[in-house]
CSV table of C-alpha atoms in Angstrom, one decimal:
chain,number,residue,atom,x,y,z
A,200,UNK,CA,0.4,-0.5,-0.5
A,201,UNK,CA,1.4,3.2,-1.4
A,202,UNK,CA,2.3,5.8,1.7
A,203,UNK,CA,-0.2,8.1,2.3
A,204,UNK,CA,0.1,11.9,0.7
A,205,UNK,CA,1.8,14.9,3.7
A,206,UNK,CA,-1.0,16.9,1.9
A,207,UNK,CA,-3.9,14.5,2.0
A,208,UNK,CA,-2.3,14.3,5.8
A,209,UNK,CA,-2.6,17.4,6.3
A,210,UNK,CA,-6.5,18.0,5.0
A,211,UNK,CA,-7.0,14.8,7.0
A,212,UNK,CA,-5.8,16.3,10.4
A,213,UNK,CA,-7.7,19.7,9.8
A,214,UNK,CA,-10.6,18.1,9.1
A,215,UNK,CA,-10.4,15.8,12.0
A,216,UNK,CA,-9.4,19.0,14.1
A,217,UNK,CA,-12.8,20.5,12.8
A,218,UNK,CA,-14.7,17.5,13.3
A,219,UNK,CA,-14.2,16.9,17.0
A,220,UNK,CA,-15.1,20.6,17.4
A,221,UNK,CA,-18.6,20.1,15.8
A,222,UNK,CA,-19.1,17.3,18.0
A,223,UNK,CA,-18.4,19.2,21.3
A,224,UNK,CA,-21.4,19.8,23.2
A,225,UNK,CA,-22.7,21.8,26.5
A,226,UNK,CA,-26.2,20.8,28.8
A,227,UNK,CA,-28.1,23.9,28.9
A,228,UNK,CA,-31.1,24.5,31.1
A,229,UNK,CA,-34.2,26.1,29.7
A,230,UNK,CA,-35.2,28.6,31.7
A,231,UNK,CA,-39.1,30.5,31.7
A,232,UNK,CA,-38.3,33.1,34.4
A,233,UNK,CA,-35.9,36.6,35.3
A,234,UNK,CA,-34.3,34.7,38.6
A,235,UNK,CA,-30.7,34.3,38.8
A,236,UNK,CA,-29.1,32.2,41.0
A,237,UNK,CA,-24.7,31.8,41.9
A,238,UNK,CA,-23.1,29.7,39.6
A,239,UNK,CA,-19.1,29.1,39.1
A,240,UNK,CA,-17.0,28.9,35.8
A,241,UNK,CA,-13.8,26.6,35.5
A,242,UNK,CA,-11.5,28.8,34.5
A,243,UNK,CA,-7.7,27.7,33.3
A,244,UNK,CA,-5.3,30.9,32.9
A,245,UNK,CA,-3.6,31.5,29.6
A,246,UNK,CA,-1.3,33.5,30.7
A,247,UNK,CA,0.4,34.7,34.0
A,248,UNK,CA,-2.3,37.3,35.2
A,249,UNK,CA,-3.0,39.9,38.4
A,250,UNK,CA,-5.6,38.7,40.2
A,251,UNK,CA,-7.7,42.0,39.7
A,252,UNK,CA,-7.0,41.3,35.9
A,253,UNK,CA,-8.6,37.6,36.5
A,254,UNK,CA,-11.3,39.6,37.9
A,255,UNK,CA,-11.9,42.4,35.2
A,256,UNK,CA,-12.1,39.5,32.4
A,257,UNK,CA,-15.1,38.5,34.1
A,258,UNK,CA,-16.4,42.1,35.6
A,259,UNK,CA,-16.8,40.6,39.4
A,260,UNK,CA,-14.9,41.5,42.6
A,261,UNK,CA,-11.5,40.3,42.8
A,262,UNK,CA,-12.1,39.7,46.4
A,263,UNK,CA,-14.9,37.4,45.2
A,264,UNK,CA,-12.6,35.6,42.9
A,265,UNK,CA,-10.0,34.7,45.8
A,266,UNK,CA,-12.5,33.9,48.7
A,267,UNK,CA,-14.4,31.1,45.9
A,268,UNK,CA,-10.8,29.4,46.2
A,269,UNK,CA,-10.1,29.7,49.5
A,270,UNK,CA,-7.1,31.9,48.8
A,271,UNK,CA,-6.1,34.1,51.8
A,272,UNK,CA,-7.1,37.9,51.1
A,273,UNK,CA,-4.8,39.0,54.6
A,274,UNK,CA,-1.5,39.0,51.8
A,275,UNK,CA,-0.4,42.4,51.4
A,276,UNK,CA,-1.8,44.2,47.9
A,277,UNK,CA,-3.3,40.6,47.1
A,278,UNK,CA,-5.0,42.1,44.2
A,279,UNK,CA,-2.4,42.7,42.4
A,280,UNK,CA,-0.3,39.4,43.1
A,281,UNK,CA,0.3,38.2,39.7
A,282,UNK,CA,-1.2,34.4,39.2
A,283,UNK,CA,0.4,31.8,37.3
A,284,UNK,CA,-0.3,30.6,33.7
A,285,UNK,CA,-2.5,27.3,33.6
A,286,UNK,CA,-3.4,27.8,37.0
A,287,UNK,CA,-7.3,26.7,37.4
A,288,UNK,CA,-9.9,28.5,39.0
A,289,UNK,CA,-13.3,28.6,40.1
A,290,UNK,CA,-15.4,31.8,39.4
A,291,UNK,CA,-18.2,33.1,40.9
A,292,UNK,CA,-20.7,34.2,38.0
A,293,UNK,CA,-24.5,35.0,38.3
A,294,UNK,CA,-26.6,32.6,36.3
A,295,UNK,CA,-29.4,34.7,34.3
A,296,UNK,CA,-31.9,33.5,32.6
A,297,UNK,CA,-31.9,34.8,28.7
A,298,UNK,CA,-34.3,34.1,25.9
A,299,UNK,CA,-35.2,31.0,27.5
A,300,UNK,CA,-31.6,29.3,28.2
A,301,UNK,CA,-29.8,30.2,31.6
A,302,UNK,CA,-26.6,31.9,30.6
A,303,UNK,CA,-24.1,34.7,32.3
A,304,UNK,CA,-24.5,37.5,30.0
A,305,UNK,CA,-22.9,40.2,32.3
A,306,UNK,CA,-19.3,39.9,31.0
A,307,UNK,CA,-18.3,42.1,28.7
A,308,UNK,CA,-14.5,42.3,26.9
A,309,UNK,CA,-12.9,45.0,24.8
A,310,UNK,CA,-11.0,43.9,21.9
A,311,UNK,CA,-7.3,44.2,21.2
A,312,UNK,CA,-5.6,44.7,18.3
A,313,UNK,CA,-4.2,40.8,17.5
A,314,UNK,CA,-7.6,39.4,19.1
A,315,UNK,CA,-10.0,37.0,16.9
A,316,UNK,CA,-13.3,35.9,17.8
A,317,UNK,CA,-11.2,32.5,17.7
A,318,UNK,CA,-8.4,33.4,19.9
A,319,UNK,CA,-10.8,35.3,22.3
A,320,UNK,CA,-13.2,32.1,22.9
A,321,UNK,CA,-10.2,30.0,23.0
A,322,UNK,CA,-7.2,31.3,24.8
A,323,UNK,CA,-8.6,34.5,26.6
A,324,UNK,CA,-11.9,32.5,27.7
A,325,UNK,CA,-10.4,29.2,27.8
A,326,UNK,CA,-13.0,27.4,25.7
A,327,UNK,CA,-16.2,28.7,27.9
A,328,UNK,CA,-17.5,30.9,25.3
A,329,UNK,CA,-17.2,29.8,21.1
A,330,UNK,CA,-16.1,31.9,18.2
A,331,UNK,CA,-19.8,31.2,16.6
A,332,UNK,CA,-21.4,32.1,19.9
A,333,UNK,CA,-19.6,35.7,20.3
A,334,UNK,CA,-20.5,35.9,16.1
A,335,UNK,CA,-24.1,35.1,16.9
A,336,UNK,CA,-24.1,37.2,20.8
A,337,UNK,CA,-22.3,40.4,19.4
A,338,UNK,CA,-24.4,40.6,15.5
A,339,UNK,CA,-20.9,40.1,13.9
A,340,UNK,CA,-21.6,39.7,10.0
A,341,UNK,CA,-17.7,39.8,9.2
A,342,UNK,CA,-15.8,37.8,12.0
A,343,UNK,CA,-12.1,38.5,10.6
A,344,UNK,CA,-13.1,42.2,10.7
A,345,UNK,CA,-12.5,43.5,14.7
A,346,UNK,CA,-12.8,46.9,15.4
A,347,UNK,CA,-9.8,47.9,18.6
A,348,UNK,CA,-11.8,48.6,21.3
A,349,UNK,CA,-14.6,47.1,20.1
A,350,UNK,CA,-17.4,45.8,23.4
A,351,UNK,CA,-18.2,42.3,22.8
A,352,UNK,CA,-20.9,40.6,25.1
A,353,UNK,CA,-19.2,37.1,26.2
A,354,UNK,CA,-22.0,34.8,26.8
A,355,UNK,CA,-20.8,32.0,29.4
A,356,UNK,CA,-22.1,28.8,30.0
A,357,UNK,CA,-24.5,28.2,33.5
A,358,UNK,CA,-27.3,25.9,35.1
A,359,UNK,CA,-29.3,26.7,38.7
A,360,UNK,CA,-31.2,23.1,38.9
A,361,UNK,CA,-32.7,24.7,41.3
A,362,UNK,CA,-29.6,25.3,43.4
A,363,UNK,CA,-30.0,21.9,44.6
A,364,UNK,CA,-28.9,18.3,43.2
A,365,UNK,CA,-30.7,15.0,44.7
A,366,UNK,CA,-32.7,17.7,46.7
A,367,UNK,CA,-29.7,18.5,48.8
A,368,UNK,CA,-28.2,22.2,48.5
A,369,UNK,CA,-25.5,22.7,45.2
A,370,UNK,CA,-23.9,25.0,43.4
A,371,UNK,CA,-23.0,24.1,39.6
A,372,UNK,CA,-19.7,24.4,37.7
A,373,UNK,CA,-19.7,24.6,34.0
A,374,UNK,CA,-16.0,23.0,33.6
A,375,UNK,CA,-14.2,22.4,30.0
A,376,UNK,CA,-13.1,19.2,29.5
A,377,UNK,CA,-10.0,18.5,28.3
A,378,UNK,CA,-7.7,16.0,26.6
A,379,UNK,CA,-7.2,13.9,29.7
A,380,UNK,CA,-10.3,13.4,30.8
A,381,UNK,CA,-13.0,10.9,31.6
A,382,UNK,CA,-16.1,11.6,32.9
A,383,UNK,CA,-15.2,9.1,36.1
A,384,UNK,CA,-12.2,11.5,37.0
A,385,UNK,CA,-14.2,14.4,36.8
A,386,UNK,CA,-16.8,13.1,38.9
A,387,UNK,CA,-14.4,11.5,41.7
A,388,UNK,CA,-12.2,14.9,41.8
A,389,UNK,CA,-15.6,16.7,42.9
A,390,UNK,CA,-17.1,14.0,44.6
A,391,UNK,CA,-19.9,13.0,43.2
A,392,UNK,CA,-21.1,9.2,41.7
A,393,UNK,CA,-20.8,9.0,37.7
A,394,UNK,CA,-24.3,8.4,37.9
A,395,UNK,CA,-25.4,11.5,39.0
A,396,UNK,CA,-23.1,13.2,36.5
A,397,UNK,CA,-24.5,11.3,33.4
A,398,UNK,CA,-28.4,12.1,34.8
A,399,UNK,CA,-27.1,16.2,35.4
A,400,UNK,CA,-25.7,16.2,32.2
A,401,UNK,CA,-28.6,14.1,30.2
A,402,UNK,CA,-25.9,11.8,29.2
A,403,UNK,CA,-26.6,8.9,27.2
A,404,UNK,CA,-23.1,7.4,27.4
A,405,UNK,CA,-19.9,8.4,29.1
A,406,UNK,CA,-18.3,9.6,26.1
A,407,UNK,CA,-17.2,12.7,26.3
A,408,UNK,CA,-14.6,15.0,23.7
A,409,UNK,CA,-11.8,18.0,24.7
A,410,UNK,CA,-13.7,21.0,24.5
A,411,UNK,CA,-17.3,19.7,26.2
A,412,UNK,CA,-18.9,21.8,28.8
A,413,UNK,CA,-20.2,19.8,32.0
A,414,UNK,CA,-22.1,21.1,34.6
A,415,UNK,CA,-20.7,19.8,37.7
A,416,UNK,CA,-23.0,19.9,40.9
A,417,UNK,CA,-20.7,20.9,43.9
A,418,UNK,CA,-22.0,20.7,47.4
A,419,UNK,CA,-23.1,23.7,49.3
A,420,UNK,CA,-24.2,25.4,52.5
A,421,UNK,CA,-27.7,27.5,51.5
A,422,UNK,CA,-28.4,30.7,53.3
A,423,UNK,CA,-31.8,31.2,54.6
A,424,UNK,CA,-32.1,34.8,53.6
A,425,UNK,CA,-35.5,36.5,53.5
A,426,UNK,CA,-36.0,37.7,50.1
A,427,UNK,CA,-36.2,41.3,51.2
A,428,UNK,CA,-31.8,40.4,51.6
A,429,UNK,CA,-30.0,41.8,48.2
A,430,UNK,CA,-27.7,38.6,48.9
A,431,UNK,CA,-31.1,36.6,49.0
A,432,UNK,CA,-30.2,32.9,48.0
A,433,UNK,CA,-26.2,33.0,48.9
A,434,UNK,CA,-25.4,29.3,48.3
A,435,UNK,CA,-21.2,28.9,49.3
A,436,UNK,CA,-19.2,25.8,47.9
A,437,UNK,CA,-18.1,23.4,50.1
A,438,UNK,CA,-14.7,24.1,51.0
A,439,UNK,CA,-14.3,27.8,50.4
A,440,UNK,CA,-15.9,30.6,51.4
A,441,UNK,CA,-17.9,34.0,50.6
A,442,UNK,CA,-17.5,37.7,50.6
A,443,UNK,CA,-21.2,39.8,51.7
A,444,UNK,CA,-22.9,43.0,52.6
A,445,UNK,CA,-20.1,45.0,50.9
A,446,UNK,CA,-17.1,43.2,52.2
A,447,UNK,CA,-18.5,43.3,55.7
A,448,UNK,CA,-19.6,39.6,56.3
A,449,UNK,CA,-18.1,36.2,55.4
A,450,UNK,CA,-19.5,33.5,55.4
A,451,UNK,CA,-18.1,30.1,55.0
A,452,UNK,CA,-18.5,26.3,54.2
A,453,UNK,CA,-17.4,23.1,55.8
A,454,UNK,CA,-14.9,21.2,55.3
A,455,UNK,CA,-17.3,19.0,57.3
A,456,UNK,CA,-20.8,20.2,57.1
A,457,UNK,CA,-23.3,22.0,55.1
A,458,UNK,CA,-24.1,24.3,57.6
A,459,UNK,CA,-23.5,28.2,56.5
A,460,UNK,CA,-21.1,29.8,59.0
A,461,UNK,CA,-20.9,33.8,59.2
A,462,UNK,CA,-19.0,36.6,60.6
A,463,UNK,CA,-17.2,40.0,60.3
A,464,UNK,CA,-14.9,40.0,57.5
A,465,UNK,CA,-11.4,40.9,58.1
A,466,UNK,CA,-11.7,43.8,55.5
A,467,UNK,CA,-14.3,45.4,57.0
A,468,UNK,CA,-14.0,49.2,56.7
A,469,UNK,CA,-17.6,50.8,57.6
A,470,UNK,CA,-20.0,48.3,58.7
A,471,UNK,CA,-23.5,48.6,59.6
A,472,UNK,CA,-24.0,47.1,63.4
A,473,UNK,CA,-23.6,43.3,64.0
A,474,UNK,CA,-24.6,42.9,67.3
A,475,UNK,CA,-27.8,40.4,67.8
A,476,UNK,CA,-30.7,42.8,69.5
A,477,UNK,CA,-31.4,42.0,73.0
A,478,UNK,CA,-28.6,40.4,73.3
A,479,UNK,CA,-24.5,41.3,73.8
A,480,UNK,CA,-23.3,38.5,71.5
A,481,UNK,CA,-22.0,39.9,68.2
A,482,UNK,CA,-22.4,38.3,64.8
A,483,UNK,CA,-21.0,34.8,64.7
A,484,UNK,CA,-20.7,34.4,68.3
A,485,UNK,CA,-22.4,31.3,70.1
A,486,UNK,CA,-22.8,30.6,73.7
A,487,UNK,CA,-23.1,27.2,75.7
A,488,UNK,CA,-24.7,26.3,78.8
A,489,UNK,CA,-24.4,22.6,79.9
A,490,UNK,CA,-27.5,21.3,81.4
A,491,UNK,CA,-29.0,18.3,83.0
A,492,UNK,CA,-31.0,18.3,80.0
A,493,UNK,CA,-28.8,18.8,77.2
A,494,UNK,CA,-26.7,22.0,76.4
A,495,UNK,CA,-28.3,25.3,76.0
A,496,UNK,CA,-27.2,26.9,72.6
A,497,UNK,CA,-27.5,30.1,71.6
A,498,UNK,CA,-26.2,32.0,68.7
A,499,UNK,CA,-25.9,35.3,66.9
A,500,UNK,CA,-26.2,34.6,63.7
A,501,UNK,CA,-26.1,36.6,59.9
A,502,UNK,CA,-29.0,37.1,58.0
A,503,UNK,CA,-28.7,38.9,54.9
A,504,UNK,CA,-28.8,42.9,54.4
A,505,UNK,CA,-31.7,44.6,54.0
A,506,UNK,CA,-31.7,48.4,52.8
A,507,UNK,CA,-27.6,48.6,53.5
A,508,UNK,CA,-28.4,47.5,57.1
A,509,UNK,CA,-27.0,43.9,58.6
A,510,UNK,CA,-29.5,42.1,60.0
A,511,UNK,CA,-28.9,39.5,62.7
A,512,UNK,CA,-31.2,36.9,64.4
A,513,UNK,CA,-30.3,35.4,67.5
A,514,UNK,CA,-31.2,31.6,67.8
A,515,UNK,CA,-31.7,29.9,70.8
A,516,UNK,CA,-31.8,26.3,71.2
A,517,UNK,CA,-31.5,23.1,73.3
A,518,UNK,CA,-29.0,20.4,71.7
A,519,UNK,CA,-28.2,16.8,73.4
A,520,UNK,CA,-24.4,17.7,73.4
A,521,UNK,CA,-22.4,20.7,73.2
A,522,UNK,CA,-21.3,21.8,70.2
A,523,UNK,CA,-16.7,21.6,69.5
A,524,UNK,CA,-14.9,24.7,68.1
A,525,UNK,CA,-16.0,26.3,64.4
A,526,UNK,CA,-14.0,24.5,61.9
A,527,UNK,CA,-13.0,26.5,58.7
A,528,UNK,CA,-12.1,25.5,54.8
A,529,UNK,CA,-7.9,25.4,55.0
A,530,UNK,CA,-6.9,28.5,53.4
A,531,UNK,CA,-4.2,28.4,50.5
A,532,UNK,CA,-1.9,31.2,50.1
A,533,UNK,CA,-2.0,33.3,46.9
A,534,UNK,CA,-0.4,30.6,43.9
A,535,UNK,CA,2.5,31.4,42.5
A,536,UNK,CA,3.6,28.0,40.4
A,537,UNK,CA,1.2,25.1,38.9
A,538,UNK,CA,2.1,21.8,39.9
A,539,UNK,CA,3.0,20.2,36.3
A,540,UNK,CA,0.0,17.0,36.9
A,541,UNK,CA,-2.7,19.3,37.7
A,542,UNK,CA,-2.4,21.6,34.4
A,543,UNK,CA,-5.1,19.3,33.1
A,544,UNK,CA,-7.0,18.2,35.9
A,545,UNK,CA,-10.1,19.4,37.2
A,546,UNK,CA,-9.5,21.4,40.6
A,547,UNK,CA,-10.4,18.9,43.3
A,548,UNK,CA,-13.6,19.9,46.0
A,549,UNK,CA,-12.4,19.6,49.7
A,550,UNK,CA,-11.4,16.4,51.0
A,551,UNK,CA,-13.0,14.9,54.1
A,552,UNK,CA,-9.9,13.7,56.0
A,553,UNK,CA,-10.9,13.5,59.8
A,554,UNK,CA,-8.3,15.2,61.0
A,555,UNK,CA,-10.1,17.5,63.5
A,556,UNK,CA,-10.4,21.2,63.2
A,557,UNK,CA,-8.4,23.1,60.6
A,558,UNK,CA,-6.7,26.2,61.8
A,559,UNK,CA,-5.8,28.7,59.0
A,560,UNK,CA,-3.6,31.4,60.1
A,561,UNK,CA,-4.6,34.6,58.7
A,562,UNK,CA,-6.9,37.4,59.9
A,563,UNK,CA,-9.4,36.1,57.4
A,564,UNK,CA,-10.4,33.8,59.8
A,565,UNK,CA,-9.7,33.3,63.7
A,566,UNK,CA,-7.5,30.7,64.2
A,567,UNK,CA,-9.0,29.7,67.7
A,568,UNK,CA,-12.1,29.5,65.8
A,569,UNK,CA,-15.7,30.3,67.9
A,570,UNK,CA,-18.4,27.0,69.3
A,571,UNK,CA,-21.0,26.2,66.7
A,572,UNK,CA,-23.6,22.9,66.7
A,573,UNK,CA,-23.0,21.3,63.2
A,574,UNK,CA,-24.9,18.5,62.0
A,575,UNK,CA,-23.1,15.8,59.6
A,576,UNK,CA,-21.5,16.1,56.1
A,577,UNK,CA,-24.8,15.0,53.8
A,578,UNK,CA,-22.2,14.5,50.2
A,579,UNK,CA,-24.1,14.0,47.2
A,580,UNK,CA,-26.0,10.6,45.9
A,581,UNK,CA,-26.4,8.8,42.9
A,582,UNK,CA,-30.2,9.3,41.5
A,583,UNK,CA,-31.8,11.5,38.9
A,584,UNK,CA,-30.4,14.8,39.3
A,585,UNK,CA,-33.1,17.8,40.5
A,586,UNK,CA,-34.0,19.6,37.0
A,587,UNK,CA,-32.1,17.6,35.0
A,588,UNK,CA,-35.0,15.9,33.4
A,589,UNK,CA,-35.4,19.8,31.6
A,590,UNK,CA,-31.8,19.9,30.7
A,591,UNK,CA,-30.4,18.9,27.1
A,592,UNK,CA,-26.5,18.4,25.5
A,593,UNK,CA,-26.2,20.9,22.5
A,594,UNK,CA,-24.7,19.5,19.1
A,595,UNK,CA,-24.7,15.6,19.9
A,596,UNK,CA,-23.6,13.9,17.5
A,597,UNK,CA,-25.7,11.2,15.7
A,598,UNK,CA,-24.6,7.9,15.0
A,599,UNK,CA,-25.4,7.8,10.8
A,600,UNK,CA,-23.9,11.5,10.6
A,601,UNK,CA,-20.8,10.4,12.5
A,602,UNK,CA,-20.4,7.2,10.4
A,603,UNK,CA,-20.3,9.1,6.7
A,604,UNK,CA,-17.9,11.6,8.6
A,605,UNK,CA,-15.5,9.0,9.4
A,606,UNK,CA,-15.5,7.5,5.9
A,607,UNK,CA,-15.0,10.8,4.6
A,608,UNK,CA,-11.7,11.0,6.7
A,609,UNK,CA,-10.7,7.5,5.8
A,610,UNK,CA,-10.8,8.8,2.2
A,611,UNK,CA,-8.9,11.8,2.9
A,612,UNK,CA,-6.1,10.1,4.0
A,613,UNK,CA,-5.6,7.4,1.6
A,614,UNK,CA,-4.0,9.1,-2.0
A,615,UNK,CA,-5.8,8.9,-5.1
A,616,UNK,CA,-4.4,6.4,-7.5
A,617,UNK,CA,-2.8,7.9,-10.7
């Protein structure tokens, strides 16, 4: 058999690349209202960037970016810290309902001289958006012509599914599949099951392609704030923090439970009163008193920010035993390097190591902790995910079409006899 013509191989490789891009898919969630939810984007830095530059790409608060990744914000000038290329971050965004589909449209990008729609989609936003989506969202007739300084809407994928997964609080991460990924590996890294991940993404098989975008449920701590609160519906992913009330309050989740815990933030400068009415307890304070009938526990809890004022509630309860010290998700120093074996790997969720309370050495969280009563952790279980039946995958390949394309590819690779 004669050797393949290099020209044929080039065209075949190019065709295969286009084919794989065409077969990539994304989970979408139909919607019929204007409600929004908290969501996360899995983002891999395409170059070294400052914290503030990454935040600017998505028009979010730099401190919110840091706390979502449990990065210590007490470091001097942390917003100007340079993060290394290939670092994987979880980016907190607001997921809206636009034209009957869940997506985020709050991100805008100002074009630079060397930009193309493909470079913006593939490099700058790491595959979270496609060049076709950028073209459609901005009504661009000729994608080869971009004006420098042009302001582009960047439609980003997100899902809400009622903020739950199998009836448990959850926040959804939009994760871009890498060449080395398998569905089982992604499920294991985020402490969910293969069945659950398939249900959430309405998948008929475990096959995934480079560039697919998966909706990954992450267990979360749910708030119970009134609808009048500006941070109503806040969810905090397990193993991380969230900042609210104008940097006055920080809330944490985990690492070994799914109970939201809020306290004054270290960044608080000018804040309304955080003292619980009718007591001398401040937000986050807990008192315990052992009695013959059990343990009297009184806590000063955060109940949202309403009309610019921090709302606190005093919560007395009788528990069978007195709770231990409050545990916090471990903080990490602002990253400066990326381990080689994690360049293409999903960022893992927090581990439940059972080694006792974490002791962050930072002004973000006091190292001594505060007493608090918490129930055992409830992780995700297998089964049909809430809202999964309404999900559908875009651009799913049809078996006959795939077969025809493969035949065409084979023909391109075989030289024609003269």
